Short mmCIF file of C-alpha atoms and ligand atoms in Angstrom, two decimals:
data_model
loop_
_atom_site.label_atom_id
_atom_site.label_comp_id
_atom_site.label_asym_id
_atom_site.label_seq_id
_atom_site.Cartn_x
_atom_site.Cartn_y
_atom_site.Cartn_z
CA MET V 888 195.73 106.07 7.98
CA ILE V 889 193.46 105.71 11.00
CA ASN V 890 192.51 109.21 12.09
CA PHE V 891 192.75 110.25 15.70
CA ASN V 892 189.29 111.83 15.61
CA VAL V 893 186.37 111.96 13.21
CA PRO V 894 183.57 114.38 14.19
CA PRO V 895 180.36 112.57 15.11
CA CYS V 896 177.48 112.87 12.65
CA ALA V 897 174.03 111.30 12.94
CA ASP V 898 171.99 110.31 9.87
CA ARG V 899 169.28 112.86 10.46
CA ALA V 900 171.64 115.85 10.71
CA MET V 901 171.09 117.00 7.11
CA ASP V 902 167.29 116.66 7.37
CA TYR V 903 167.23 118.77 10.49
CA ILE V 904 169.54 121.42 9.10
CA SER V 905 167.39 121.59 5.94
CA GLU V 906 164.36 122.09 8.18
CA CYS V 907 166.03 125.18 9.72
CA VAL V 908 166.83 126.57 6.29
CA LYS V 909 163.38 125.86 4.84
CA ASN V 910 161.54 127.29 7.84
CA GLN V 911 163.89 130.29 7.92
CA LYS V 912 164.69 129.63 11.55
CA ILE V 913 168.45 129.91 11.75
CA CYS V 914 169.15 132.31 14.62
CA GLY V 915 169.57 131.44 18.30
CA ASP V 916 166.98 129.90 20.63
CA GLY V 917 165.00 128.31 17.79
CA PRO V 918 163.16 124.96 17.87
CA PHE V 919 166.29 122.76 17.82
CA THR V 920 168.03 124.76 20.52
CA LYS V 921 164.95 124.18 22.68
CA LYS V 922 164.93 120.46 21.89
CA CYS V 923 168.61 120.13 22.79
CA SER V 924 168.32 121.99 26.09
CA GLN V 925 165.18 120.08 27.02
CA TRP V 926 166.93 116.81 26.23
CA ILE V 927 169.88 117.77 28.45
CA GLU V 928 167.59 118.92 31.26
CA GLU V 929 165.65 115.65 31.21
CA LYS V 930 168.71 113.45 30.84
CA THR V 931 170.76 115.13 33.57
CA GLY V 932 168.12 116.50 35.91
CA THR V 933 169.68 119.96 35.97
CA ALA V 934 167.34 122.87 36.76
CA LYS V 935 168.32 124.70 33.58
CA CYS V 936 170.43 124.13 30.50
CA LEU V 937 171.41 126.99 28.18
CA LEU V 938 173.03 126.08 24.89
CA THR V 939 176.09 128.25 24.19
CA THR V 940 178.54 128.90 21.39
CA SER V 941 181.25 126.86 23.18
CA CYS V 942 182.27 125.37 26.49
CA THR V 943 184.69 128.28 26.77
CA HIS V 944 181.72 130.67 26.60
CA ALA V 945 179.71 128.57 29.04
CA THR V 946 182.61 128.90 31.49
CA GLU V 947 182.82 132.67 30.87
CA LEU V 948 179.11 132.90 31.57
CA ALA V 949 179.58 130.91 34.79
CA ALA V 950 182.44 133.20 35.85
CA LEU V 951 180.17 136.24 35.30
CA LEU V 952 177.30 134.64 37.23
CA ALA V 953 179.65 133.74 40.08
CA GLY V 954 180.70 137.40 40.26
CA ILE V 955 184.39 136.62 39.81
CA ALA V 956 186.30 139.91 40.10
CA PRO V 957 189.89 141.17 39.69
CA GLY V 958 192.23 139.67 42.29
CA ASP V 959 189.99 136.71 43.07
CA GLU V 960 191.64 133.30 43.10
CA VAL V 961 190.22 130.24 41.38
CA ILE V 962 191.55 126.76 42.14
CA MET V 963 191.92 124.34 39.22
CA PRO V 964 194.31 121.71 37.86
CA ALA V 965 197.12 122.78 35.50
CA TYR V 966 196.51 119.66 33.44
CA THR V 967 193.60 121.05 31.43
CA PHE V 968 192.65 122.98 28.33
CA VAL V 969 193.41 126.71 28.29
CA SER V 970 189.71 127.69 28.41
CA THR V 971 189.38 126.45 32.00
CA ALA V 972 191.75 129.24 33.05
CA ASP V 973 190.97 131.82 30.34
CA ALA V 974 187.37 132.32 31.46
CA PHE V 975 188.61 133.52 34.87
CA VAL V 976 191.70 135.37 33.66
CA LEU V 977 189.35 137.48 31.52
CA ARG V 978 187.68 138.59 34.75
CA GLY V 979 191.03 139.54 36.25
CA ALA V 980 191.18 136.50 38.50
CA VAL V 981 194.27 134.41 39.28
CA PRO V 982 194.20 130.69 38.45
CA VAL V 983 195.77 128.76 41.32
CA PHE V 984 196.92 125.40 40.02
CA VAL V 985 196.88 122.33 42.21
CA ASP V 986 198.53 118.99 41.44
CA ILE V 987 196.62 116.07 39.89
CA ARG V 988 196.09 112.47 40.96
CA PRO V 989 198.10 110.08 38.82
CA ASP V 990 195.28 107.53 38.63
CA THR V 991 192.61 109.71 36.97
CA MET V 992 194.65 112.78 35.92
CA ASN V 993 192.02 114.82 37.80
CA ILE V 994 192.68 117.49 40.44
CA ASP V 995 193.89 115.92 43.70
CA GLU V 996 191.02 116.79 46.02
CA THR V 997 193.19 116.27 49.10
CA LEU V 998 195.41 119.22 48.07
CA ILE V 999 192.65 121.76 47.46
CA GLU V 1000 192.09 122.96 51.00
CA ALA V 1001 195.74 123.94 51.52
CA ALA V 1002 195.55 126.18 48.43
CA ILE V 1003 192.61 128.21 49.76
CA THR V 1004 193.35 131.81 50.80
CA GLU V 1005 191.17 134.79 51.73
CA LYS V 1006 190.94 135.58 48.02
CA THR V 1007 189.71 132.18 46.87
CA ARG V 1008 186.26 132.34 45.28
CA ALA V 1009 185.82 129.18 43.26
CA ILE V 1010 186.99 125.64 42.54
CA VAL V 1011 186.96 124.34 38.98
CA PRO V 1012 187.19 120.55 38.81
CA VAL V 1013 187.90 119.21 35.32
CA HIS V 1014 186.54 115.72 34.64
CA TYR V 1015 189.37 114.40 32.50
CA ALA V 1016 188.44 111.80 29.89
CA GLY V 1017 184.87 111.91 31.20
CA VAL V 1018 185.92 110.31 34.51
CA ALA V 1019 184.56 112.24 37.49
CA CYS V 1020 186.63 114.13 40.05
CA GLU V 1021 186.03 113.21 43.71
CA MET V 1022 183.00 115.50 43.89
CA ASP V 1023 181.79 114.66 47.43
CA THR V 1024 185.05 115.91 48.91
CA ILE V 1025 185.17 118.93 46.60
CA MET V 1026 181.58 119.95 47.38
CA ASP V 1027 182.25 119.56 51.10
CA ILE V 1028 185.31 121.84 50.92
CA ALA V 1029 183.34 124.37 48.86
CA LYS V 1030 180.50 124.39 51.36
CA ARG V 1031 182.76 124.90 54.35
CA HIS V 1032 184.67 127.76 52.67
CA HIS V 1033 181.68 129.31 50.83
CA LEU V 1034 183.18 128.76 47.38
CA THR V 1035 181.42 128.39 44.03
CA VAL V 1036 182.03 125.14 42.16
CA ILE V 1037 182.12 125.34 38.36
CA GLU V 1038 182.53 121.91 36.77
CA ASP V 1039 184.47 121.80 33.54
CA ALA V 1040 182.50 118.85 32.19
CA ALA V 1041 183.54 119.54 28.58
CA GLN V 1042 184.42 115.85 28.23
CA GLY V 1043 181.78 114.54 30.61
CA VAL V 1044 178.47 114.46 28.72
CA MET V 1045 176.70 111.17 29.63
CA SER V 1046 179.12 110.42 32.51
CA THR V 1047 178.00 110.13 36.12
CA TYR V 1048 179.41 110.34 39.65
CA LYS V 1049 177.50 108.27 42.22
CA GLY V 1050 174.51 108.34 39.92
CA LYS V 1051 174.57 112.11 39.28
CA ALA V 1052 175.27 113.49 35.82
CA LEU V 1053 178.56 115.38 35.57
CA GLY V 1054 177.89 119.10 35.29
CA THR V 1055 174.93 118.95 37.69
CA ILE V 1056 176.80 118.59 40.99
CA GLY V 1057 178.53 121.97 41.24
CA ASP V 1058 176.77 125.34 41.10
CA PHE V 1059 177.46 125.43 37.37
CA GLY V 1060 178.49 122.82 34.82
CA CYS V 1061 180.00 123.42 31.40
CA TYR V 1062 179.65 121.03 28.44
CA SER V 1063 181.45 121.15 25.11
CA PHE V 1064 180.02 120.17 21.75
CA HIS V 1065 183.22 120.88 19.85
CA GLU V 1066 183.95 118.45 17.02
CA THR V 1067 186.45 116.56 19.17
CA LYS V 1068 183.85 115.70 21.83
CA ASN V 1069 181.43 112.76 22.08
CA TYR V 1070 178.50 114.85 20.80
CA SER V 1071 179.13 117.78 18.53
CA MET V 1072 177.65 120.81 16.81
CA GLY V 1073 180.96 121.89 15.26
CA GLU V 1074 181.50 124.62 17.81
CA GLY V 1075 179.16 124.77 20.77
CA GLY V 1076 178.56 124.04 24.41
CA ALA V 1077 176.07 124.31 27.24
CA LEU V 1078 175.81 125.85 30.67
CA LEU V 1079 174.04 123.77 33.31
CA ILE V 1080 172.62 125.75 36.22
CA ARG V 1081 171.78 123.93 39.45
CA GLU V 1082 169.77 126.66 41.15
CA GLU V 1083 166.79 128.55 39.70
CA LYS V 1084 167.98 131.83 41.22
CA TYR V 1085 170.73 132.20 38.58
CA VAL V 1086 168.57 131.41 35.55
CA GLU V 1087 167.20 134.88 34.83
CA ASP V 1088 170.62 136.55 35.05
CA ALA V 1089 172.13 133.82 32.91
CA GLU V 1090 169.52 134.32 30.19
CA ILE V 1091 170.13 138.07 30.26
CA ILE V 1092 173.93 137.83 30.02
CA ARG V 1093 173.65 135.27 27.22
CA GLU V 1094 171.33 137.65 25.28
CA LYS V 1095 173.61 140.74 25.19
CA GLY V 1096 172.34 142.02 28.53
CA THR V 1097 168.71 142.17 27.39
CA ASN V 1098 165.58 140.46 28.69
CA ARG V 1099 164.81 139.14 25.20
CA SER V 1100 164.31 135.56 26.43
CA LYS V 1101 161.41 136.71 28.60
CA PHE V 1102 160.02 138.67 25.65
CA PHE V 1103 160.10 135.58 23.42
CA ARG V 1104 158.22 133.60 26.05
CA GLY V 1105 155.58 136.34 26.07
CA GLN V 1106 156.28 137.26 29.70
CA ILE V 1107 156.89 140.94 28.82
CA ASP V 1108 155.70 143.01 25.83
CA LYS V 1109 158.99 144.66 24.88
CA TYR V 1110 162.58 143.89 25.64
CA THR V 1111 165.33 146.22 26.74
CA TRP V 1112 168.90 146.48 27.94
CA VAL V 1113 168.88 145.54 31.62
CA ASN V 1114 172.44 144.39 32.48
CA PHE V 1115 175.89 143.74 31.05
CA GLY V 1116 176.06 140.84 28.66
CA SER V 1117 177.44 139.22 25.57
CA SER V 1118 176.29 136.98 22.72
CA TYR V 1119 176.52 133.35 23.72
CA LEU V 1120 173.69 131.87 21.60
CA PRO V 1121 174.52 129.35 18.90
CA SER V 1122 172.66 129.30 15.59
CA ASP V 1123 169.74 126.87 15.47
CA MET V 1124 171.48 125.15 12.50
CA ASN V 1125 174.25 124.04 14.82
CA ALA V 1126 171.69 122.86 17.36
CA ALA V 1127 169.93 120.88 14.60
CA TYR V 1128 173.17 119.04 13.84
CA LEU V 1129 173.61 118.27 17.55
CA TYR V 1130 170.02 117.19 18.15
CA ALA V 1131 170.34 114.38 15.60
CA GLN V 1132 173.09 112.91 17.82
CA LEU V 1133 171.32 113.47 21.12
CA GLU V 1134 168.40 111.42 19.77
CA ILE V 1135 170.77 108.46 19.47
CA ALA V 1136 172.99 109.35 22.43
CA ASP V 1137 172.66 105.92 24.06
CA GLU V 1138 173.72 104.20 20.87
CA ILE V 1139 176.74 106.50 20.47
CA ASN V 1140 177.67 106.02 24.12
CA GLU V 1141 177.45 102.23 23.94
CA ALA V 1142 179.47 102.11 20.73
CA ARG V 1143 182.22 104.20 22.31
CA LEU V 1144 182.24 102.11 25.50
CA ALA V 1145 182.52 98.90 23.47
CA LEU V 1146 185.60 100.31 21.69
CA TRP V 1147 187.07 101.48 24.98
CA ASN V 1148 186.57 98.08 26.60
CA ARG V 1149 188.09 96.38 23.57
CA TYR V 1150 191.20 98.57 23.81
CA TYR V 1151 191.44 97.80 27.50
CA GLU V 1152 191.18 94.04 27.04
CA LYS V 1153 193.62 93.88 24.14
CA LEU V 1154 196.21 96.00 25.91
CA GLN V 1155 195.87 94.37 29.31
CA PRO V 1156 198.70 91.87 28.68
CA LEU V 1157 201.11 94.79 28.11
CA LYS V 1158 199.90 96.32 31.34
CA GLU V 1159 200.39 93.06 33.20
CA ALA V 1160 203.89 92.78 31.76
CA GLY V 1161 204.62 96.18 33.31
CA LYS V 1162 205.19 97.89 29.96
CA ILE V 1163 202.34 100.41 30.04
CA GLU V 1164 199.68 101.79 32.34
CA LEU V 1165 195.99 101.94 31.45
CA PRO V 1166 193.25 104.35 32.58
CA ILE V 1167 191.66 103.86 36.00
CA VAL V 1168 187.95 104.50 36.61
CA PRO V 1169 187.29 104.80 40.37
CA GLU V 1170 184.29 103.19 41.99
CA GLY V 1171 181.14 105.26 41.74
CA CYS V 1172 182.22 106.77 38.42
CA VAL V 1173 180.50 105.76 35.20
CA HIS V 1174 182.42 107.18 32.25
CA ASN V 1175 181.49 107.89 28.64
CA ALA V 1176 184.57 106.57 26.83
CA HIS V 1177 185.51 110.08 25.81
CA MET V 1178 189.13 109.08 25.47
CA PHE V 1179 191.38 106.04 25.48
CA TYR V 1180 194.90 106.70 26.66
CA LEU V 1181 197.88 104.72 27.82
CA LYS V 1182 200.95 105.80 29.72
CA ALA V 1183 204.43 104.98 28.50
CA LYS V 1184 207.52 104.86 30.75
CA ASP V 1185 208.57 108.45 30.02
CA ILE V 1186 208.44 111.19 27.39
CA GLU V 1187 211.15 109.55 25.22
CA GLU V 1188 209.26 106.29 25.04
CA ARG V 1189 206.00 108.10 24.34
CA THR V 1190 207.55 110.12 21.49
CA ALA V 1191 208.94 106.92 19.98
CA LEU V 1192 205.56 105.18 20.33
CA ILE V 1193 203.67 108.03 18.65
CA SER V 1194 206.07 108.05 15.69
CA TYR V 1195 206.05 104.25 15.45
CA LEU V 1196 202.25 104.28 15.29
CA LYS V 1197 202.30 107.02 12.66
CA GLU V 1198 204.70 104.97 10.51
CA HIS V 1199 202.21 102.13 10.81
CA GLY V 1200 199.17 104.16 9.82
CA VAL V 1201 197.78 105.24 13.21
CA TYR V 1202 197.47 108.80 14.47
CA SER V 1203 197.91 108.98 18.22
CA VAL V 1204 198.53 112.21 20.09
CA PHE V 1205 199.75 113.53 23.41
CA HIS V 1206 197.61 115.95 25.41
CA TYR V 1207 197.82 119.10 27.52
CA ILE V 1208 201.07 120.89 28.22
CA PRO V 1209 200.44 121.86 31.88
CA LEU V 1210 199.18 125.44 32.03
CA HIS V 1211 201.63 126.65 34.69
CA THR V 1212 204.53 125.93 32.33
CA ALA V 1213 203.00 127.95 29.44
CA PRO V 1214 203.87 131.66 28.99
CA ALA V 1215 200.33 132.82 29.85
CA GLY V 1216 200.11 130.43 32.78
CA ARG V 1217 203.29 131.88 34.25
CA LYS V 1218 202.01 135.40 33.69
CA PHE V 1219 198.47 135.00 35.02
CA GLY V 1220 198.55 132.10 37.46
CA ARG V 1221 200.57 130.26 40.04
CA PHE V 1222 201.08 126.67 41.10
CA HIS V 1223 200.35 125.93 44.74
CA GLY V 1224 202.42 123.20 46.32
CA GLU V 1225 204.59 120.66 44.57
CA ASP V 1226 204.21 119.61 40.93
CA ARG V 1227 204.61 115.95 41.76
CA TYR V 1228 202.48 114.41 39.03
CA THR V 1229 201.12 117.13 36.71
CA THR V 1230 204.21 117.41 34.49
CA SER V 1231 205.60 113.91 34.84
CA GLU V 1232 202.29 112.11 34.19
CA SER V 1233 201.29 114.42 31.32
CA GLU V 1234 204.58 113.62 29.57
CA ARG V 1235 203.85 109.89 29.60
CA LEU V 1236 200.32 110.00 28.27
CA ALA V 1237 199.39 109.09 24.66
CA ARG V 1238 195.83 109.08 23.35
CA LEU V 1239 194.71 106.48 20.83
CA PRO V 1240 192.06 107.00 18.12
CA MET V 1241 188.56 107.12 19.59
CA TYR V 1242 185.43 108.21 17.77
CA TYR V 1243 181.93 107.10 16.86
CA GLY V 1244 182.42 105.02 13.71
CA LEU V 1245 185.85 103.60 14.58
CA THR V 1246 185.58 99.85 13.99
CA PRO V 1247 186.53 96.98 16.30
CA GLU V 1248 188.89 95.75 13.58
CA GLN V 1249 190.67 99.09 13.61
CA VAL V 1250 191.00 98.89 17.39
CA ASP V 1251 192.52 95.41 17.02
CA TYR V 1252 194.96 96.71 14.42
CA ILE V 1253 195.97 99.64 16.64
CA CYS V 1254 196.50 97.35 19.63
CA ASP V 1255 198.64 95.01 17.50
CA GLN V 1256 200.83 97.94 16.52
CA VAL V 1257 201.21 99.02 20.15
CA LYS V 1258 202.18 95.44 21.04
CA ASN V 1259 204.68 95.30 18.16
CA PHE V 1260 206.27 98.49 19.44
CA TYR V 1261 206.80 96.93 22.87
CA LEU V 1262 207.97 93.52 21.59
C1 PLP P 2475 187.18 120.88 24.83
C2 PLP P 2475 187.43 121.41 26.18
C3 PLP P 2475 187.15 122.74 26.50
C4 PLP P 2475 186.73 123.78 25.49
O1 PLP P 2475 185.59 123.47 24.79
P1 PLP P 2475 185.10 124.45 23.63
O2 PLP P 2475 183.69 124.00 23.38
O3 PLP P 2475 185.99 124.19 22.45
O4 PLP P 2475 185.19 125.84 24.10
C5 PLP P 2475 187.33 123.15 27.81
N1 PLP P 2475 187.77 122.31 28.76
C6 PLP P 2475 188.08 121.03 28.48
C7 PLP P 2475 188.54 120.13 29.59
C8 PLP P 2475 187.93 120.54 27.17
O5 PLP P 2475 188.24 119.26 26.92
#
């Protein structure tokens, strides 16, 4: 069987984890956590990167920093992972779902403004498959309506929009290092902060409401409880596992892009024959090959394709069930406007195996099976 995903692992992971164990440095904010956040800061140009226990927690931290309060409204797509909404629902806010664009599966930026009310506080663009949302338009809307922009860039590490790293354009950006993402620490994430003024509060909330980060830097001689907070620091062992991959991030990125391009080329004849649709990457967007998907005619055809591939040794999967159709989505949120594409496009989409270590021969085999299905 060809797996759908295999977690990324770099050769030096075990050496680095052993180093943590030997040096007895296993808690949060140790040497590898520092190396990872420094790497992200240099690579992306963000003012500050804080490693977190997940992208979900990075988003919760962003919601706290943005001062999201009960009754506030937060605009986002319904075609996303539950965490995008959960982080705000936990603060008592209402997710307001807006339809997606069929070309990128990202929020349709032209529909955002009509969904804004007096209660709107934030916009949460989700960069699906590591392909950027139309950030210029979104930032312009946010500026005119004084809204905070929190990028769900869980899938967007190493992707750019008009030369800017995803996660650095909005006020806050959230990365995921879950085992299904391009770079992983098992469970983990990062919060990217664009403006210095939020950094101190962010460090305090991440450290249980204490000023312990300042204490560790020697800026104060004892630390104390100064604000509300939680525990969003990952163990340095997890950071060690991640750092081994960040060191070879370009190699991982290029390997993934080569697989992605190979899929695209091999499946192009089926696209030209009108049998399937392939992903679209708009101009100005450089993606990271987080995902390779195709779109079948409808849900019946997709279901048949997924089972055909499984019978032929390939695990392919569908993706998000739109949040507004889920029990919690109906309870906590609302859809603004017409669901023209969210449900219909999500029902057609099938993801093919994509991970660091997948071979070109396996991609060829998978494409042959897709072609056989459509013959
Ligand atoms: C993976 C993912 C998340 C959640 O990431 P965790 O690190 O598992 O919390 C959130 N949003 C999107 C779009 C994702 O793909």
